Amino acid sequence: WAVFGKCKKAMVEGAEYMYPANYGEGCAIHAEPGHSACSDTSTGTPLTVNRSAWCDTAFSWVNPCECTASDMAASAYFPGLYYSYSVCGATDSYTTAAPSSDLKASAGCPSPEPPSAT
């Protein structure tokens, strides 16, 4: 989603914020400059008090067609991208909705190959 390594706008809590080009790439704790649970959204500076636990939990983007993690979820910030905390050995305390059972279908994943007629 980062074109030529530039920042990307994300819609978070009804407002647009700039996120780093590498946001969500690889298992890491990723900066959350646009979420009031993690940062002062007027400056993007991380909160030092009253910070939600999920702000400091590693996650990564995943390929929805190959991921088997039970906590895989669609990104609310970046449509078309999917994330998981468990692939990083962490527990998802951010996602409040139950995971959709048809994420693979909504992601447009191909159907499995039909059985061969041998």
mmCIF file of N, CA and C in Angstrom, residues 10-71:
data_model
loop_
_atom_site.group_PDB
_atom_site.id
_atom_site.type_symbol
_atom_site.label_atom_id
_atom_site.label_comp_id
_atom_site.label_asym_id
_atom_site.label_seq_id
_atom_site.Cartn_x
_atom_site.Cartn_y
_atom_site.Cartn_z
ATOM 1 N N ALA A 10 -4.350 7.029 6.427
ATOM 2 C CA ALA A 10 -5.256 6.037 7.006
ATOM 3 C C ALA A 10 -6.417 6.770 7.650
ATOM 4 N N MET A 11 -7.613 6.221 7.518
ATOM 5 C CA MET A 11 -8.778 6.743 8.218
ATOM 6 C C MET A 11 -8.866 6.039 9.572
ATOM 7 N N VAL A 12 -8.663 6.797 10.634
ATOM 8 C CA VAL A 12 -8.686 6.243 11.983
ATOM 9 C C VAL A 12 -9.592 7.124 12.831
ATOM 10 N N GLU A 13 -10.564 6.527 13.457
ATOM 11 C CA GLU A 13 -11.500 7.245 14.313
ATOM 12 C C GLU A 13 -12.083 8.467 13.604
ATOM 13 N N GLY A 14 -12.386 8.323 12.322
ATOM 14 C CA GLY A 14 -13.054 9.370 11.559
ATOM 15 C C GLY A 14 -12.175 10.487 11.024
ATOM 16 N N ALA A 15 -10.865 10.361 11.149
ATOM 17 C CA ALA A 15 -9.956 11.402 10.645
ATOM 18 C C ALA A 15 -8.807 10.737 9.882
ATOM 19 N N GLU A 16 -8.178 11.502 8.996
ATOM 20 C CA GLU A 16 -7.040 10.985 8.236
ATOM 21 C C GLU A 16 -5.733 11.256 8.966
ATOM 22 N N TYR A 17 -4.855 10.244 8.988
ATOM 23 C CA TYR A 17 -3.537 10.349 9.600
ATOM 24 C C TYR A 17 -2.518 9.721 8.668
ATOM 25 N N MET A 18 -1.293 10.218 8.735
ATOM 26 C CA MET A 18 -0.211 9.646 7.945
ATOM 27 C C MET A 18 0.448 8.517 8.736
ATOM 28 N N TYR A 19 0.601 7.389 8.076
ATOM 29 C CA TYR A 19 1.259 6.235 8.674
ATOM 30 C C TYR A 19 2.516 5.920 7.890
ATOM 31 N N PRO A 20 3.538 5.372 8.552
ATOM 32 C CA PRO A 20 4.782 5.064 7.847
ATOM 33 C C PRO A 20 4.575 4.019 6.759
ATOM 34 N N ALA A 21 5.410 4.067 5.750
ATOM 35 C CA ALA A 21 5.305 3.150 4.614
ATOM 36 C C ALA A 21 5.446 1.694 5.041
ATOM 37 N N ASN A 22 6.192 1.431 6.096
ATOM 38 C CA ASN A 22 6.420 0.049 6.528
ATOM 39 C C ASN A 22 5.463 -0.393 7.645
ATOM 40 N N TYR A 23 4.428 0.380 7.904
ATOM 41 C CA TYR A 23 3.458 0.027 8.942
ATOM 42 C C TYR A 23 2.879 -1.357 8.665
ATOM 43 N N GLY A 24 2.947 -2.235 9.651
ATOM 44 C CA GLY A 24 2.378 -3.572 9.541
ATOM 45 C C GLY A 24 3.265 -4.602 8.863
ATOM 46 N N GLU A 25 4.398 -4.186 8.325
ATOM 47 C CA GLU A 25 5.285 -5.133 7.637
ATOM 48 C C GLU A 25 6.150 -5.859 8.656
ATOM 49 N N GLY A 26 5.977 -7.156 8.744
ATOM 50 C CA GLY A 26 6.763 -7.970 9.663
ATOM 51 C C GLY A 26 6.265 -7.858 11.086
ATOM 52 N N CYS A 27 6.566 -8.869 11.874
ATOM 53 C CA CYS A 27 6.152 -8.904 13.273
ATOM 54 C C CYS A 27 6.896 -7.830 14.055
ATOM 55 N N ALA A 28 6.141 -6.880 14.556
ATOM 56 C CA ALA A 28 6.725 -5.781 15.328
ATOM 57 C C ALA A 28 5.611 -5.026 16.031
ATOM 58 N N ILE A 29 6.017 -4.179 16.966
ATOM 59 C CA ILE A 29 5.092 -3.223 17.556
ATOM 60 C C ILE A 29 5.159 -2.009 16.643
ATOM 61 N N HIS A 30 4.070 -1.716 15.966
ATOM 62 C CA HIS A 30 4.046 -0.646 14.976
ATOM 63 C C HIS A 30 3.460 0.630 15.584
ATOM 64 N N ALA A 31 4.059 1.756 15.261
ATOM 65 C CA ALA A 31 3.595 3.049 15.763
ATOM 66 C C ALA A 31 2.153 3.283 15.344
ATOM 67 N N GLU A 32 1.377 3.851 16.238
ATOM 68 C CA GLU A 32 -0.043 4.153 15.990
ATOM 69 C C GLU A 32 -0.281 5.647 16.153
ATOM 70 N N PRO A 33 0.198 6.474 15.215
ATOM 71 C CA PRO A 33 0.079 7.924 15.374
ATOM 72 C C PRO A 33 -1.348 8.462 15.277
ATOM 73 N N GLY A 34 -2.273 7.668 14.748
ATOM 74 C CA GLY A 34 -3.624 8.168 14.542
ATOM 75 C C GLY A 34 -4.671 7.640 15.495
ATOM 76 N N HIS A 35 -4.290 6.834 16.452
ATOM 77 C CA HIS A 35 -5.293 6.277 17.364
ATOM 78 C C HIS A 35 -5.130 6.885 18.747
ATOM 79 N N SER A 36 -6.213 7.432 19.259
ATOM 80 C CA SER A 36 -6.168 8.135 20.545
ATOM 81 C C SER A 36 -5.867 7.220 21.727
ATOM 82 N N ALA A 37 -5.983 5.914 21.550
ATOM 83 C CA ALA A 37 -5.642 4.979 22.621
ATOM 84 C C ALA A 37 -4.133 4.803 22.747
ATOM 85 N N CYS A 38 -3.391 5.247 21.703
ATOM 86 C CA CYS A 38 -1.949 5.032 21.667
ATOM 87 C C CYS A 38 -1.132 6.317 21.608
ATOM 88 N N SER A 39 -1.696 7.346 20.996
ATOM 89 C CA SER A 39 -0.920 8.568 20.743
ATOM 90 C C SER A 39 -1.749 9.823 20.970
ATOM 91 N N ASP A 40 -1.044 10.907 21.182
ATOM 92 C CA ASP A 40 -1.673 12.223 21.151
ATOM 93 C C ASP A 40 -1.888 12.486 19.665
ATOM 94 N N THR A 41 -3.114 12.409 19.199
ATOM 95 C CA THR A 41 -3.376 12.472 17.759
ATOM 96 C C THR A 41 -3.113 13.853 17.157
ATOM 97 N N SER A 42 -2.956 14.863 17.980
ATOM 98 C CA SER A 42 -2.626 16.186 17.426
ATOM 99 C C SER A 42 -1.153 16.280 17.064
ATOM 100 N N THR A 43 -0.329 15.441 17.706
ATOM 101 C CA THR A 43 1.116 15.471 17.441
ATOM 102 C C THR A 43 1.661 14.150 16.922
ATOM 103 N N GLY A 44 0.915 13.051 17.134
ATOM 104 C CA GLY A 44 1.406 11.725 16.770
ATOM 105 C C GLY A 44 2.371 11.154 17.792
ATOM 106 N N THR A 45 2.584 11.869 18.888
ATOM 107 C CA THR A 45 3.501 11.433 19.935
ATOM 108 C C THR A 45 2.862 10.312 20.755
ATOM 109 N N PRO A 46 3.594 9.214 20.974
ATOM 110 C CA PRO A 46 3.029 8.117 21.780
ATOM 111 C C PRO A 46 2.657 8.577 23.188
ATOM 112 N N LEU A 47 1.519 8.079 23.663
ATOM 113 C CA LEU A 47 1.103 8.367 25.033
ATOM 114 C C LEU A 47 2.034 7.664 26.007
ATOM 115 N N THR A 48 2.254 8.281 27.151
ATOM 116 C CA THR A 48 3.084 7.648 28.183
ATOM 117 C C THR A 48 2.234 7.182 29.361
ATOM 118 N N VAL A 49 0.993 7.666 29.434
ATOM 119 C CA VAL A 49 0.051 7.218 30.472
ATOM 120 C C VAL A 49 -1.280 6.897 29.803
ATOM 121 N N ASN A 50 -2.057 6.041 30.443
ATOM 122 C CA ASN A 50 -3.373 5.639 29.932
ATOM 123 C C ASN A 50 -3.305 5.109 28.499
ATOM 124 N N ARG A 51 -2.254 4.388 28.180
ATOM 125 C CA ARG A 51 -2.049 3.817 26.861
ATOM 126 C C ARG A 51 -2.632 2.403 26.841
ATOM 127 N N SER A 52 -3.412 2.075 25.827
ATOM 128 C CA SER A 52 -4.008 0.736 25.725
ATOM 129 C C SER A 52 -2.931 -0.317 25.495
ATOM 130 N N ALA A 53 -3.140 -1.490 26.058
ATOM 131 C CA ALA A 53 -2.159 -2.570 25.956
ATOM 132 C C ALA A 53 -1.894 -2.984 24.510
ATOM 133 N N TRP A 54 -2.925 -2.940 23.652
ATOM 134 C CA TRP A 54 -2.732 -3.388 22.275
ATOM 135 C C TRP A 54 -1.753 -2.508 21.511
ATOM 136 N N CYS A 55 -1.542 -1.287 21.959
ATOM 137 C CA CYS A 55 -0.609 -0.382 21.282
ATOM 138 C C CYS A 55 0.820 -0.924 21.298
ATOM 139 N N ASP A 56 1.114 -1.769 22.275
ATOM 140 C CA ASP A 56 2.459 -2.304 22.447
ATOM 141 C C ASP A 56 2.514 -3.806 22.199
ATOM 142 N N THR A 57 1.657 -4.261 21.298
ATOM 143 C CA THR A 57 1.588 -5.681 20.962
ATOM 144 C C THR A 57 1.947 -5.866 19.490
ATOM 145 N N ALA A 58 2.835 -6.814 19.231
ATOM 146 C CA ALA A 58 3.300 -7.064 17.859
ATOM 147 C C ALA A 58 2.203 -7.687 16.995
ATOM 148 N N PHE A 59 2.155 -7.233 15.735
ATOM 149 C CA PHE A 59 1.268 -7.818 14.734
ATOM 150 C C PHE A 59 1.946 -7.690 13.381
ATOM 151 N N SER A 60 1.342 -8.316 12.378
ATOM 152 C CA SER A 60 1.884 -8.229 11.020
ATOM 153 C C SER A 60 0.754 -8.370 10.011
ATOM 154 N N TRP A 61 0.962 -7.760 8.840
ATOM 155 C CA TRP A 61 0.054 -8.029 7.722
ATOM 156 C C TRP A 61 0.218 -9.490 7.342
ATOM 157 N N VAL A 62 -0.857 -10.095 6.877
ATOM 158 C CA VAL A 62 -0.825 -11.490 6.440
ATOM 159 C C VAL A 62 -1.536 -11.617 5.097
ATOM 160 N N ASN A 63 -1.203 -12.662 4.392
ATOM 161 C CA ASN A 63 -1.866 -12.977 3.132
ATOM 162 C C ASN A 63 -3.131 -13.759 3.487
ATOM 163 N N PRO A 64 -4.307 -13.195 3.254
ATOM 164 C CA PRO A 64 -5.538 -13.864 3.682
ATOM 165 C C PRO A 64 -5.779 -15.193 2.978
ATOM 166 N N CYS A 65 -5.174 -15.389 1.824
ATOM 167 C CA CYS A 65 -5.379 -16.634 1.081
ATOM 168 C C CYS A 65 -4.506 -17.766 1.607
ATOM 169 N N GLU A 66 -3.473 -17.424 2.383
ATOM 170 C CA GLU A 66 -2.567 -18.444 2.907
ATOM 171 C C GLU A 66 -2.577 -18.530 4.424
ATOM 172 N N CYS A 67 -3.037 -17.501 5.098
ATOM 173 C CA CYS A 67 -2.992 -17.461 6.559
ATOM 174 C C CYS A 67 -4.059 -18.373 7.164
ATOM 175 N N THR A 68 -3.652 -19.125 8.172
ATOM 176 C CA THR A 68 -4.597 -19.993 8.878
ATOM 177 C C THR A 68 -4.814 -19.536 10.322
ATOM 178 N N ALA A 69 -4.290 -18.375 10.673
ATOM 179 C CA ALA A 69 -4.437 -17.866 12.042
ATOM 180 C C ALA A 69 -5.899 -17.590 12.351
ATOM 181 N N SER A 70 -6.344 -18.032 13.520
ATOM 182 C CA SER A 70 -7.748 -17.865 13.894
ATOM 183 C C SER A 70 -8.100 -16.413 14.203
ATOM 184 N N ASP A 71 -7.091 -15.574 14.438
ATOM 185 C CA ASP A 71 -7.376 -14.170 14.754
ATOM 186 C C ASP A 71 -7.192 -13.232 13.554
#
